[in-house]
Short mmCIF file of N, CA and C in Angstrom, two decimals:
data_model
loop_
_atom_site.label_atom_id
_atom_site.label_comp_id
_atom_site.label_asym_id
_atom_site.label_seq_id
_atom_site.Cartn_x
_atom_site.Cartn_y
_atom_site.Cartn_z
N UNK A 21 0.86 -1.17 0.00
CA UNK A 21 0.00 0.00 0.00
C UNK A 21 0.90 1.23 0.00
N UNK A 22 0.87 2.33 -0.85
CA UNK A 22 1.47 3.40 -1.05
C UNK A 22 1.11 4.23 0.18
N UNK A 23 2.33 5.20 0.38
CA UNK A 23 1.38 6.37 1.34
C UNK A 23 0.62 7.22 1.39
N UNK A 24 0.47 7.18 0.14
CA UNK A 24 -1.20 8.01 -0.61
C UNK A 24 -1.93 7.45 0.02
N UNK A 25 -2.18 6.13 -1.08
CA UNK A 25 -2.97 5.19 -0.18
C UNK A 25 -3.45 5.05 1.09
N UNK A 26 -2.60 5.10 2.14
CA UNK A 26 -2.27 5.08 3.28
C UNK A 26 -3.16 6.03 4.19
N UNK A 27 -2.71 7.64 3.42
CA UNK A 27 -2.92 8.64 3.95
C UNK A 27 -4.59 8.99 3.24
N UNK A 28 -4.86 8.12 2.63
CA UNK A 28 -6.60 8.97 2.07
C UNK A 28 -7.01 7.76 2.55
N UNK A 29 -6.96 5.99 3.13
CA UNK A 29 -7.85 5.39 3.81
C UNK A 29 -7.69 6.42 5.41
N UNK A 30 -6.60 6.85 5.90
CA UNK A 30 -6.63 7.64 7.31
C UNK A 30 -7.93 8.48 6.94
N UNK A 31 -7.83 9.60 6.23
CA UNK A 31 -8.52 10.46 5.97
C UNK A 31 -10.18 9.95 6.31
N UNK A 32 -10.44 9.13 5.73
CA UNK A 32 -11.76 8.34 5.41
C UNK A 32 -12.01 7.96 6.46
N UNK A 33 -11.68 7.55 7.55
CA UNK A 33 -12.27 6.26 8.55
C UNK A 33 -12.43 7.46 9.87
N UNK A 34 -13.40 6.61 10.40
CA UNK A 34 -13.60 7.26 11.88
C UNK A 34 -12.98 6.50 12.91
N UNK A 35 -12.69 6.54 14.08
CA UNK A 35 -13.13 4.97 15.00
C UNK A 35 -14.15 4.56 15.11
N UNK A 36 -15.35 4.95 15.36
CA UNK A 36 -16.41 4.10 15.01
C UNK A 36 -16.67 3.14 13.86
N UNK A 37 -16.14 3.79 12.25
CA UNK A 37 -16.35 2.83 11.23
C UNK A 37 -15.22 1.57 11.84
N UNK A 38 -14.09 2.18 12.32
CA UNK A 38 -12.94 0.81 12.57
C UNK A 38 -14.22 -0.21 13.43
N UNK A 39 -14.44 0.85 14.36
CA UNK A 39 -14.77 -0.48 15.51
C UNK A 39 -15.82 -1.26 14.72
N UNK A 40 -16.78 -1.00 13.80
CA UNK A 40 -17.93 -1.43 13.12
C UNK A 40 -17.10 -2.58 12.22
N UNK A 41 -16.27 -2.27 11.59
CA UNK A 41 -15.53 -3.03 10.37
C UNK A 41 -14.87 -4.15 11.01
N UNK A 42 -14.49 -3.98 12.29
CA UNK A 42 -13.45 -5.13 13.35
C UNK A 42 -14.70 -6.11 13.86
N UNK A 43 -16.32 -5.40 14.00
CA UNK A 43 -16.88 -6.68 14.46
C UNK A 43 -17.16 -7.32 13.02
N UNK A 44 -17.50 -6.12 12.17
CA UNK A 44 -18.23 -7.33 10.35
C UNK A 44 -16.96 -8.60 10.73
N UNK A 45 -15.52 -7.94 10.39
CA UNK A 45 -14.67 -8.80 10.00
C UNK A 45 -14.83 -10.13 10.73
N UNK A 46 -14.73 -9.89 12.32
CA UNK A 46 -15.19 -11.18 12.85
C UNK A 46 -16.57 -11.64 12.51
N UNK A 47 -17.51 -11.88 12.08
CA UNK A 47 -18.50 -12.53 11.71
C UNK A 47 -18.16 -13.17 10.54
N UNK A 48 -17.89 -12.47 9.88
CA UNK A 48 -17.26 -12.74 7.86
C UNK A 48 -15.91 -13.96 8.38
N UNK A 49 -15.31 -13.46 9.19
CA UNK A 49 -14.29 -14.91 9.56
C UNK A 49 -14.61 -16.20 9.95
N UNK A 50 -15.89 -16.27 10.59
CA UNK A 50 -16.82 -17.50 11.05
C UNK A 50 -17.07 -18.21 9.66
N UNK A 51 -16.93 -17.97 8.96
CA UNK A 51 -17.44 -18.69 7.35
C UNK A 51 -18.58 -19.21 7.60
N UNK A 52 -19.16 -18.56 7.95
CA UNK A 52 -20.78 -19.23 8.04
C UNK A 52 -21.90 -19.29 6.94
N UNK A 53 -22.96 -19.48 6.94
CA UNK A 53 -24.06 -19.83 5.16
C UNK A 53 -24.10 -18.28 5.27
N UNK A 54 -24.64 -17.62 4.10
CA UNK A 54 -24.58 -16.12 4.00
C UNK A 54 -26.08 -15.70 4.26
N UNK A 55 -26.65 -16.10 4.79
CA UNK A 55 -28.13 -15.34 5.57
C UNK A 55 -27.49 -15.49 6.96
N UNK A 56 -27.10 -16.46 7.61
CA UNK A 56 -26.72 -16.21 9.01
C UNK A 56 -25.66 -15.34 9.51
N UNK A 57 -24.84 -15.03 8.44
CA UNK A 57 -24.11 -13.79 8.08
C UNK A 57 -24.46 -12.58 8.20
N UNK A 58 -25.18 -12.35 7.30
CA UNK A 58 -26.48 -11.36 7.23
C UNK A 58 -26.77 -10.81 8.32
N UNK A 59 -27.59 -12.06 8.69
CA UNK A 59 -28.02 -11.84 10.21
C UNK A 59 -27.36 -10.93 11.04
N UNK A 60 -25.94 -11.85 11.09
CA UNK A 60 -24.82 -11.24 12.48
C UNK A 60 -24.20 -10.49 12.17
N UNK A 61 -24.26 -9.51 10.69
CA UNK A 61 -23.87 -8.58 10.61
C UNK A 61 -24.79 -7.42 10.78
N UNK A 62 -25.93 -7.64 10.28
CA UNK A 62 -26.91 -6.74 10.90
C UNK A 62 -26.87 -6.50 12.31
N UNK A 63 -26.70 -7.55 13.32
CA UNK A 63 -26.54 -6.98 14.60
C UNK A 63 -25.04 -6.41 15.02
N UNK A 64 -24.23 -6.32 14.18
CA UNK A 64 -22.81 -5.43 14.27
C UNK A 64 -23.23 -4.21 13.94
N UNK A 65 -24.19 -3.96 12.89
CA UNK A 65 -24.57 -2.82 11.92
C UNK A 65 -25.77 -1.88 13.25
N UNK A 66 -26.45 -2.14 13.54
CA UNK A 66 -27.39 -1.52 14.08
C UNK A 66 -26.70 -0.52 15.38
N UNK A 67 -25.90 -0.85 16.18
CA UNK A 67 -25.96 0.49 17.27
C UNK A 67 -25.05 1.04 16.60
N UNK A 68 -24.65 1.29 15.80
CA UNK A 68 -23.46 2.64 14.60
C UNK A 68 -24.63 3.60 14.41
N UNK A 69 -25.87 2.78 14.07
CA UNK A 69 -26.92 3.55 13.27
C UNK A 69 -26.93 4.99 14.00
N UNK A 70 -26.69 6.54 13.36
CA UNK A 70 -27.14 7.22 13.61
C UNK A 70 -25.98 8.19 14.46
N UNK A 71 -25.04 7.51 14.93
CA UNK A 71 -24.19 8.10 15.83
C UNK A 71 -23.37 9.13 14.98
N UNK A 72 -22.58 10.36 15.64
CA UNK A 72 -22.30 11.73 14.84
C UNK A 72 -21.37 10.99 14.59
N UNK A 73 -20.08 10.07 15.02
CA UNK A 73 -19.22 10.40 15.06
C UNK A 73 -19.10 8.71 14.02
N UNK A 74 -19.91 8.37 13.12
CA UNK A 74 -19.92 7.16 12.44
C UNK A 74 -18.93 7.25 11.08
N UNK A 75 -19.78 8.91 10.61
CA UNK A 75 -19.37 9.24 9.07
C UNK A 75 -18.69 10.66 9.14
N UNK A 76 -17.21 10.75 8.15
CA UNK A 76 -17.24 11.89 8.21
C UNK A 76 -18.03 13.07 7.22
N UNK A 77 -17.85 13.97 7.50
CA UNK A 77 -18.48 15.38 6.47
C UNK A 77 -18.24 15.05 5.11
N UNK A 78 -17.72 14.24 4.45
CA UNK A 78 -17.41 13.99 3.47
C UNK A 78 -17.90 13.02 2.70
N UNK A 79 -18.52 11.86 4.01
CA UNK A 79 -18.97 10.36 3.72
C UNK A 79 -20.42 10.78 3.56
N UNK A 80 -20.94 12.04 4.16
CA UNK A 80 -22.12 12.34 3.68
C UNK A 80 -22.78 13.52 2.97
N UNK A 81 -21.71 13.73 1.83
CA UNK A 81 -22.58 14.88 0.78
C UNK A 81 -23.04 13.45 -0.15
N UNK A 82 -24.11 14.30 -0.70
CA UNK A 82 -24.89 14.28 -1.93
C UNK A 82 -24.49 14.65 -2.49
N UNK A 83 -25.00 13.76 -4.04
CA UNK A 83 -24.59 14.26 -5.96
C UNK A 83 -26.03 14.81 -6.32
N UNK A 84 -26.24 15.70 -6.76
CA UNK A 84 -27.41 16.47 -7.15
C UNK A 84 -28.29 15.58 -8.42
N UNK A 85 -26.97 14.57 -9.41
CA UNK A 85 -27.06 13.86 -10.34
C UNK A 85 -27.80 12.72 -9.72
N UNK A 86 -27.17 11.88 -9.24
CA UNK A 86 -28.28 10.36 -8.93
C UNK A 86 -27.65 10.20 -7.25
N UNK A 87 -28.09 9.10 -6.61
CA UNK A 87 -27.49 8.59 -5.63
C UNK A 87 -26.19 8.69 -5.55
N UNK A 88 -25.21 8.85 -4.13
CA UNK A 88 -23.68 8.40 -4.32
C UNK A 88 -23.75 7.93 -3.41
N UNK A 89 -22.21 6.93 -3.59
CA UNK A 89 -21.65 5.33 -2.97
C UNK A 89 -20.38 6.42 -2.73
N UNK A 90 -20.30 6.41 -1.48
CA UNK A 90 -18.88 6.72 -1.09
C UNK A 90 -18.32 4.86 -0.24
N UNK A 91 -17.48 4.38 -0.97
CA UNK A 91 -16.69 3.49 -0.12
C UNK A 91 -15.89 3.33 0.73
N UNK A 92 -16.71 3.02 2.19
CA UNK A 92 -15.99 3.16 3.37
C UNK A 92 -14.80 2.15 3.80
N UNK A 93 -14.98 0.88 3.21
CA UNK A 93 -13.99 0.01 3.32
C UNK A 93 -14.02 -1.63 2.55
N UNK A 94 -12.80 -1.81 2.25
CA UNK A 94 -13.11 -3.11 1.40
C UNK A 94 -12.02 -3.76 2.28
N UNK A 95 -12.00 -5.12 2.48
CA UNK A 95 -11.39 -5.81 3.34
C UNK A 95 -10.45 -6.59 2.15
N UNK A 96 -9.33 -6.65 3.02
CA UNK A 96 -8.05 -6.57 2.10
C UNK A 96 -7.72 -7.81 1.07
N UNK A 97 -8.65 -9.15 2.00
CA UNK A 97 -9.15 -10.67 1.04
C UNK A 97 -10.36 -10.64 0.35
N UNK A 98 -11.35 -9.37 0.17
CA UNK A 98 -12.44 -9.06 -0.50
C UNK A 98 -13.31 -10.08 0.07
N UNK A 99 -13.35 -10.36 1.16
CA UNK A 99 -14.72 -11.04 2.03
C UNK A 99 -15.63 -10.27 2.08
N UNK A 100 -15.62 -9.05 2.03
CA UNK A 100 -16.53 -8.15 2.71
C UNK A 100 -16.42 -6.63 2.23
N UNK A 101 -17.14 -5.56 2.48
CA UNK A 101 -16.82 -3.99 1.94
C UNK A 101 -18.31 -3.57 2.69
N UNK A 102 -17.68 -2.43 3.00
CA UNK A 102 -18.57 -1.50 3.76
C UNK A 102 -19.19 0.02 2.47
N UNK A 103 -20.36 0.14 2.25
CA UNK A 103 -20.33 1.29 1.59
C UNK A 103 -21.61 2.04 2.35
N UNK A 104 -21.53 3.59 2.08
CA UNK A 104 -22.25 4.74 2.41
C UNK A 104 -22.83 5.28 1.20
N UNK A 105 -24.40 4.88 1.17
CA UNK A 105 -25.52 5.62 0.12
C UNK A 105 -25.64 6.93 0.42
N UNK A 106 -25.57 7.87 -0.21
CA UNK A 106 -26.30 9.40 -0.09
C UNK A 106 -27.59 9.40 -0.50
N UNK A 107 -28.41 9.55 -0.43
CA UNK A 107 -29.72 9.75 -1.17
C UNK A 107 -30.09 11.17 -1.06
N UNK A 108 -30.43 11.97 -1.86
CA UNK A 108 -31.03 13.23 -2.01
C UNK A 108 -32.40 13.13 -2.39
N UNK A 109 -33.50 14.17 -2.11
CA UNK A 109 -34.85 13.80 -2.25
C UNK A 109 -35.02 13.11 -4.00
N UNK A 110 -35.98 12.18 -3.79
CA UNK A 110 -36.42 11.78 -4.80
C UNK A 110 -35.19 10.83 -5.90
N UNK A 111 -34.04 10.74 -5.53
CA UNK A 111 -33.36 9.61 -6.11
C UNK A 111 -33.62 8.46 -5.60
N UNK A 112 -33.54 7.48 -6.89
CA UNK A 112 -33.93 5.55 -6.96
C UNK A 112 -32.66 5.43 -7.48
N UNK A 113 -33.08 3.70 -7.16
CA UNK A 113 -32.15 2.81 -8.12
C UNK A 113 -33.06 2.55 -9.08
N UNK A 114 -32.31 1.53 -9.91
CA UNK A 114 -33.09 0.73 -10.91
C UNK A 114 -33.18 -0.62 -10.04
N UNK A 115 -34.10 -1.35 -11.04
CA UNK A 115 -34.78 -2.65 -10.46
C UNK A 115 -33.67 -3.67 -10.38
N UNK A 116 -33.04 -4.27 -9.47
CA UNK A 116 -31.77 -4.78 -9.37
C UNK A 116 -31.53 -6.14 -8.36
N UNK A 117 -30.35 -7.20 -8.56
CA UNK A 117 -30.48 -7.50 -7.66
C UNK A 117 -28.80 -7.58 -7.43
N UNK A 118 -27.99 -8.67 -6.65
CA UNK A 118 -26.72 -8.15 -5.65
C UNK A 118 -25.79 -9.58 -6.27
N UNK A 119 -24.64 -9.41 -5.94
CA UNK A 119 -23.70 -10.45 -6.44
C UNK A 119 -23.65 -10.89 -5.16
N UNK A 120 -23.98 -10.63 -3.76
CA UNK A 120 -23.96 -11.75 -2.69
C UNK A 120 -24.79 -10.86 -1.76
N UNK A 121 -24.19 -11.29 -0.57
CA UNK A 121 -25.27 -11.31 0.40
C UNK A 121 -25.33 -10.00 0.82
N UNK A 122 -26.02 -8.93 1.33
CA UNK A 122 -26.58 -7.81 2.26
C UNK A 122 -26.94 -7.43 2.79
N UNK A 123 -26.67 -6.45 4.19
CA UNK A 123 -26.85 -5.81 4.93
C UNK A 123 -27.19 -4.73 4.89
N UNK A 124 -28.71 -3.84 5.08
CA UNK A 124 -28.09 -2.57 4.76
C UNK A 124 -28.82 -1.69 6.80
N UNK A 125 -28.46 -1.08 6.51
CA UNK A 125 -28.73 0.43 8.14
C UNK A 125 -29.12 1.39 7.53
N UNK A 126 -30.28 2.11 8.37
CA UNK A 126 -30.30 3.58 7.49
C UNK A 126 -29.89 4.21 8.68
N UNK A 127 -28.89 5.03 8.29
CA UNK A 127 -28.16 5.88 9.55
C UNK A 127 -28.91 7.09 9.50
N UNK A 128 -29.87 7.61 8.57
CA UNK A 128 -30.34 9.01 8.68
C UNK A 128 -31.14 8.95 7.29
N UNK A 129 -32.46 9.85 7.72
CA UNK A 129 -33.92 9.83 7.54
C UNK A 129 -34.70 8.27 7.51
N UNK A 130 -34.90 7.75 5.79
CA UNK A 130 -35.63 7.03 5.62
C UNK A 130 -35.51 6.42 4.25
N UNK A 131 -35.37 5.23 4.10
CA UNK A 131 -35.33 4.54 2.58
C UNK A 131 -36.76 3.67 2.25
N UNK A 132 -37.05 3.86 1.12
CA UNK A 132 -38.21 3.06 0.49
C UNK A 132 -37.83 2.20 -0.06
N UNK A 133 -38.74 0.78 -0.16
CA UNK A 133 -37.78 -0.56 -0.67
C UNK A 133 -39.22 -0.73 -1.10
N UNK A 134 -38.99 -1.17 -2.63
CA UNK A 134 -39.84 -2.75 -3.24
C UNK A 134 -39.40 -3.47 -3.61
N UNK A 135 -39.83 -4.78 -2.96
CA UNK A 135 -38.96 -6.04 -2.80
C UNK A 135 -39.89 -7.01 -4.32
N UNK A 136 -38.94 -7.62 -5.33
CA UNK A 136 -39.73 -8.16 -6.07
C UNK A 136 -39.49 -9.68 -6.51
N UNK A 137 -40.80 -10.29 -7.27
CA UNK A 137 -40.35 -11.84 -7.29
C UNK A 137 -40.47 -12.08 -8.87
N UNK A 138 -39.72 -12.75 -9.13
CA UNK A 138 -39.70 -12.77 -10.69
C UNK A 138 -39.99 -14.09 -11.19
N UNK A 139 -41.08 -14.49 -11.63
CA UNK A 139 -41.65 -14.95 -12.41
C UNK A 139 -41.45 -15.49 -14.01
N UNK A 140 -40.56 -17.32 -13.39
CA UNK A 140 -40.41 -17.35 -14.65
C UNK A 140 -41.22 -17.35 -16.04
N UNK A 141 -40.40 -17.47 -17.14
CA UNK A 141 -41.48 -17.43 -18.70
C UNK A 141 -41.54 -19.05 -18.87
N UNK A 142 -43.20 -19.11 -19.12
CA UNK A 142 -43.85 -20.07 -18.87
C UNK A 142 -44.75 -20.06 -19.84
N UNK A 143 -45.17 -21.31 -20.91
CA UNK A 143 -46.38 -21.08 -21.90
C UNK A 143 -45.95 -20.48 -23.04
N UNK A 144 -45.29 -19.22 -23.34
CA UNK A 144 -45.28 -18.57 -24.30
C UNK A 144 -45.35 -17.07 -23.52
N UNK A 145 -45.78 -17.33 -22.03
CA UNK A 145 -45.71 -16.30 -21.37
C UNK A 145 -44.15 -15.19 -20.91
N UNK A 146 -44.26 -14.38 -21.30
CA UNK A 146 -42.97 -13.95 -20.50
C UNK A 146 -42.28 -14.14 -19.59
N UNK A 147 -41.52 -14.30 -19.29
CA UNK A 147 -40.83 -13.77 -17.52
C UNK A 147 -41.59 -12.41 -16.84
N UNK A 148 -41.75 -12.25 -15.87
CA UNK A 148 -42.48 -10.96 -15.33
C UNK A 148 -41.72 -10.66 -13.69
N UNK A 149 -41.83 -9.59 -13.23
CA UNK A 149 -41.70 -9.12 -11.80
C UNK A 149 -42.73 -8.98 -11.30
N UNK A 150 -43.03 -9.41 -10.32
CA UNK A 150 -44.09 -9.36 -9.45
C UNK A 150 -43.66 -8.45 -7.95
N UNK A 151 -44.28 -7.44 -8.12
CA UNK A 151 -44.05 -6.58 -6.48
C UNK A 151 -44.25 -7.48 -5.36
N UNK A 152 -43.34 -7.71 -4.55
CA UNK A 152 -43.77 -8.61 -2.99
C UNK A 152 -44.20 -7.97 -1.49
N UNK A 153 -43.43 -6.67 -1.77
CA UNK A 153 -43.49 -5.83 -0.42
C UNK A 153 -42.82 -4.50 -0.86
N UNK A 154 -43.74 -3.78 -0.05
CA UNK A 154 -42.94 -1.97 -0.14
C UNK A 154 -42.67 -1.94 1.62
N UNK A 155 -41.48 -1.65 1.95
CA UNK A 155 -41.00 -1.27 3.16
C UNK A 155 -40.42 0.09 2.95
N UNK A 156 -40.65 1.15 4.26
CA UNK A 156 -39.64 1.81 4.60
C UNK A 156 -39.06 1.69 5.49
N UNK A 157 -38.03 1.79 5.75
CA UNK A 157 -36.44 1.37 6.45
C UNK A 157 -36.13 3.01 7.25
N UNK A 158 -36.41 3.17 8.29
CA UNK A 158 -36.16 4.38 9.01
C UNK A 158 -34.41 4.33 9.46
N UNK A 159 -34.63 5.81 10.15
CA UNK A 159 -32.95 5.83 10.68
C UNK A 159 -33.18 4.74 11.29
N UNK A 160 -31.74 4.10 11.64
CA UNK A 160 -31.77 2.88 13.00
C UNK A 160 -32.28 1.24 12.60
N UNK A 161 -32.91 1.23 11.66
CA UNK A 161 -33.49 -0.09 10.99
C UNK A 161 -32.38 -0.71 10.61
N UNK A 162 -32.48 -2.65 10.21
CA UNK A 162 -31.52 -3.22 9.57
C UNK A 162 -31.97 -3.87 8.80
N UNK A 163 -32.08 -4.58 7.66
CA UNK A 163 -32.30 -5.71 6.83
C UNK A 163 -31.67 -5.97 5.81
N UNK A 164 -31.27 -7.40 6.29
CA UNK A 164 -30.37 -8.33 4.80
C UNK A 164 -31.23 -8.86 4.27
N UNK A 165 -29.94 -9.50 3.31
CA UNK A 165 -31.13 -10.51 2.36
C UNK A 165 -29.61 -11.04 1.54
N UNK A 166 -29.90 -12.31 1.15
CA UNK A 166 -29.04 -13.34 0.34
C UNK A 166 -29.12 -13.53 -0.73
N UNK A 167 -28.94 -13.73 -1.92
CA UNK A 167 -29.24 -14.19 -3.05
C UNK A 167 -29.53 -15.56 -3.54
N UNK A 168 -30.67 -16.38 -4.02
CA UNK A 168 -31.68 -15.65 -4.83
C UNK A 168 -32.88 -14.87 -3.89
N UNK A 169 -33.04 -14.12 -4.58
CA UNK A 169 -34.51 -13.35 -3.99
C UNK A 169 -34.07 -12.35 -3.28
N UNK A 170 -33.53 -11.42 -4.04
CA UNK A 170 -32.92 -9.95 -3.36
C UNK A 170 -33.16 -8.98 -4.46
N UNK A 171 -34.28 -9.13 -5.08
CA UNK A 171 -34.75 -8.17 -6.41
C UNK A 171 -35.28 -7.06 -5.70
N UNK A 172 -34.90 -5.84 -5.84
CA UNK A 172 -35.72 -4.75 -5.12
C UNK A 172 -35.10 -3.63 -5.60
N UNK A 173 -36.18 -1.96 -5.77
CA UNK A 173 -35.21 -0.97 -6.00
C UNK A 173 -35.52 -0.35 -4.89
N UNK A 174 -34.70 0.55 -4.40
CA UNK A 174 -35.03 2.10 -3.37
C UNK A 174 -34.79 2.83 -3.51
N UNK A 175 -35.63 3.82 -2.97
CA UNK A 175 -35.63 5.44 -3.43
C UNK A 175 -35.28 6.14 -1.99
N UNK A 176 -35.17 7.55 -2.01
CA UNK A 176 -35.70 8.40 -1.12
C UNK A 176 -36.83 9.33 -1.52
N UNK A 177 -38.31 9.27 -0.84
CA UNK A 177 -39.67 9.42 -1.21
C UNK A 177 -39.81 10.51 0.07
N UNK A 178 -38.54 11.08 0.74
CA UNK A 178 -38.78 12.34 1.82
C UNK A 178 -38.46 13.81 1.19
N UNK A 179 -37.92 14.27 1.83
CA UNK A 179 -37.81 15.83 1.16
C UNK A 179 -36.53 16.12 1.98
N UNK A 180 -35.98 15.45 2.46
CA UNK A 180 -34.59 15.41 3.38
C UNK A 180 -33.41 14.55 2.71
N UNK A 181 -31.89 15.07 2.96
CA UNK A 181 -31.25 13.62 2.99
C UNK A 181 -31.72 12.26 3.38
N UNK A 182 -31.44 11.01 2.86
CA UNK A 182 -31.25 9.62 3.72
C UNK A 182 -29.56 9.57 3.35
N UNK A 183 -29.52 8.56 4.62
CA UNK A 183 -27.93 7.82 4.11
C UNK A 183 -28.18 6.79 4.80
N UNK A 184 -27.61 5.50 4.02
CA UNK A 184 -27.46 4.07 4.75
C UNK A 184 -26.42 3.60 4.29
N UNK A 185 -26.11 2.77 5.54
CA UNK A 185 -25.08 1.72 5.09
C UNK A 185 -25.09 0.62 4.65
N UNK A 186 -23.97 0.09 4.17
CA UNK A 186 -24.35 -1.38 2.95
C UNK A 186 -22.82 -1.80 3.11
N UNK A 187 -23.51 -3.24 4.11
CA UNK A 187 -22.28 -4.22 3.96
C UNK A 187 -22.53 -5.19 3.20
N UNK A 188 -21.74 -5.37 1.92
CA UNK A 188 -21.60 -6.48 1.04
C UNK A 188 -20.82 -7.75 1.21
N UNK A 189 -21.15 -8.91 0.98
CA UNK A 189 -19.90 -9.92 1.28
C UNK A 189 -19.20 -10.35 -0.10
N UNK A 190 -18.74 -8.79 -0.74
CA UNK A 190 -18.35 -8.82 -2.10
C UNK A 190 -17.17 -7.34 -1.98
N UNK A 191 -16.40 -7.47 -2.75
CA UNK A 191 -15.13 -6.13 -2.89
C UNK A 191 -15.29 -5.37 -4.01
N UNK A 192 -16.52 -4.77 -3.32
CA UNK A 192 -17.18 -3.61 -3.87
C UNK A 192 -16.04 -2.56 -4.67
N UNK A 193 -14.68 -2.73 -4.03
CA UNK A 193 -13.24 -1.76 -4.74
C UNK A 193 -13.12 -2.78 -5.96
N UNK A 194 -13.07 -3.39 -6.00
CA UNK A 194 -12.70 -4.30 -7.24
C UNK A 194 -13.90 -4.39 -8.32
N UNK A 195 -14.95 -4.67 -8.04
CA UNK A 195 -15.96 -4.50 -8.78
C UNK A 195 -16.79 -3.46 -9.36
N UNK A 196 -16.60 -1.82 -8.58
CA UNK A 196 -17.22 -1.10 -8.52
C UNK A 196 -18.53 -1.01 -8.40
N UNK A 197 -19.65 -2.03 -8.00
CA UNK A 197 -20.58 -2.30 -7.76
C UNK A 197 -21.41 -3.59 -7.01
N UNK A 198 -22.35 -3.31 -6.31
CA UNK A 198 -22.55 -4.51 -5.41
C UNK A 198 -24.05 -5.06 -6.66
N UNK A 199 -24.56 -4.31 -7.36
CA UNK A 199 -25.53 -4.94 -8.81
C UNK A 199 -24.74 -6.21 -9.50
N UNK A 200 -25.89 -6.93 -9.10
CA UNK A 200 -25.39 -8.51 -10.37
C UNK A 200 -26.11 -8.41 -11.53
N UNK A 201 -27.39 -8.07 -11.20
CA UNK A 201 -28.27 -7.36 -12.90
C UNK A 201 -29.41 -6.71 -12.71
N UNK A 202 -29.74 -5.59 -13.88
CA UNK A 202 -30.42 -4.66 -14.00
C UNK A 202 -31.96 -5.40 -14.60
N UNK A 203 -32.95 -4.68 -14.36
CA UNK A 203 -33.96 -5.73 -14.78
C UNK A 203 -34.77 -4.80 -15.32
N UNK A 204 -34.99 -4.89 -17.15
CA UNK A 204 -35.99 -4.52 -17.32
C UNK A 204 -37.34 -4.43 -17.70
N UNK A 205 -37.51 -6.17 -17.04
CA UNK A 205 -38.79 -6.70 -17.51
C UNK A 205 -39.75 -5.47 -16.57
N UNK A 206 -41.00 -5.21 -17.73
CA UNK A 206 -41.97 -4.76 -16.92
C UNK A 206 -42.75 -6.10 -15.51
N UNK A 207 -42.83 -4.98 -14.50
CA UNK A 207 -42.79 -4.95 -13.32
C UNK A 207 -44.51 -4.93 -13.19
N UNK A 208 -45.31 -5.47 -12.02
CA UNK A 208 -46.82 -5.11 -12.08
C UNK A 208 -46.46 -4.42 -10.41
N UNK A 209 -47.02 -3.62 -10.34
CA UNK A 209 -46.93 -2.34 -9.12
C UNK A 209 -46.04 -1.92 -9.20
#
């Protein structure tokens, strides 16, 4: 690692993200099935939720353009990566789902989720998405989910910032994205 390097992961981290990243790591070291993962990372993830001293001033501006992913940490065997959503009013994703398993926290306001089931093509019939659930995810909330069956997009539907966190058990630095594919079968709801 260069001292660039060096000196812009310093820059980036709080102690709180360390202490947050030192419990993921121990869970992610248990090699356990990746929902029970999930699980026990969600309960690493939840008391960070919200605290001043989690993110710095930097980990939480907004792009006026779409959502931003500031990346808080990728673990150095790519087990794992920590990232920070910005949401500004009224930015989504697209309809998507994840190359592994997820965690996400909303550290501040509120995220909208529709969770969807996709429906294979059958008959002559298409493939289709079927809406399963609309959740919102307040500050302080947690929920994973594993792959298959992690189809969902989210927005921010407030008039405030949101920001959440998103632990992947993927090296989000290497990939530049935690999306495995974009979906644009029409959707019913």
């Amino acid at each position: 690692m260069s001292a660039s390097t060096t000196a812009y992961r310093a820059a980036r981290t709080t102690g709180r993200l360390d202490t947050l990243v030192a419990g993921v790591r121990e869970v992610v070291g248990r090699g356990l099935p990746p929902d029970l993962t999930a699980y026990l990372v969600g309960e690493r993830l939840a008391p960070h939720l919200g605290a001043a001293d989690l993110l710095t001033d930097e980990q939480c501006e907004g792009d006026p353009a779409r959502y931003r992913q500031h990346l808080l940490h990728a673990e150095h065997d790519g087990s794992f990566s920590v990232v920070g959503l910005v949401w500004l009013p009224g930015q989504r994703t697209s309809v998507h789902d994840h190359v592994s398993w997820c965690v996400t926290g909303v550290h501040e306001g509120a995220e909208h989720e529709r969770r969807y089931r996709l429906i294979p093509a059958a008959g002559g019939a298409p493939a289709r998405l079927v809406a399963s659930d609309d959740l919102v995810n307040r500050q302080g909330e947690v929920c994973g989910f594993a792959p298959p069956g992690d189809i969902h997009r989210v927005w921010n539907a407030g008039t405030e910032r949101a920001i959440s966190l998103h632990v992947y058990g993927a090296d989000i630095s290497r990939l530049g994205t935690s999306v495995r594919r974009v979906y644009e079968l029409p959707a019913a709801r």
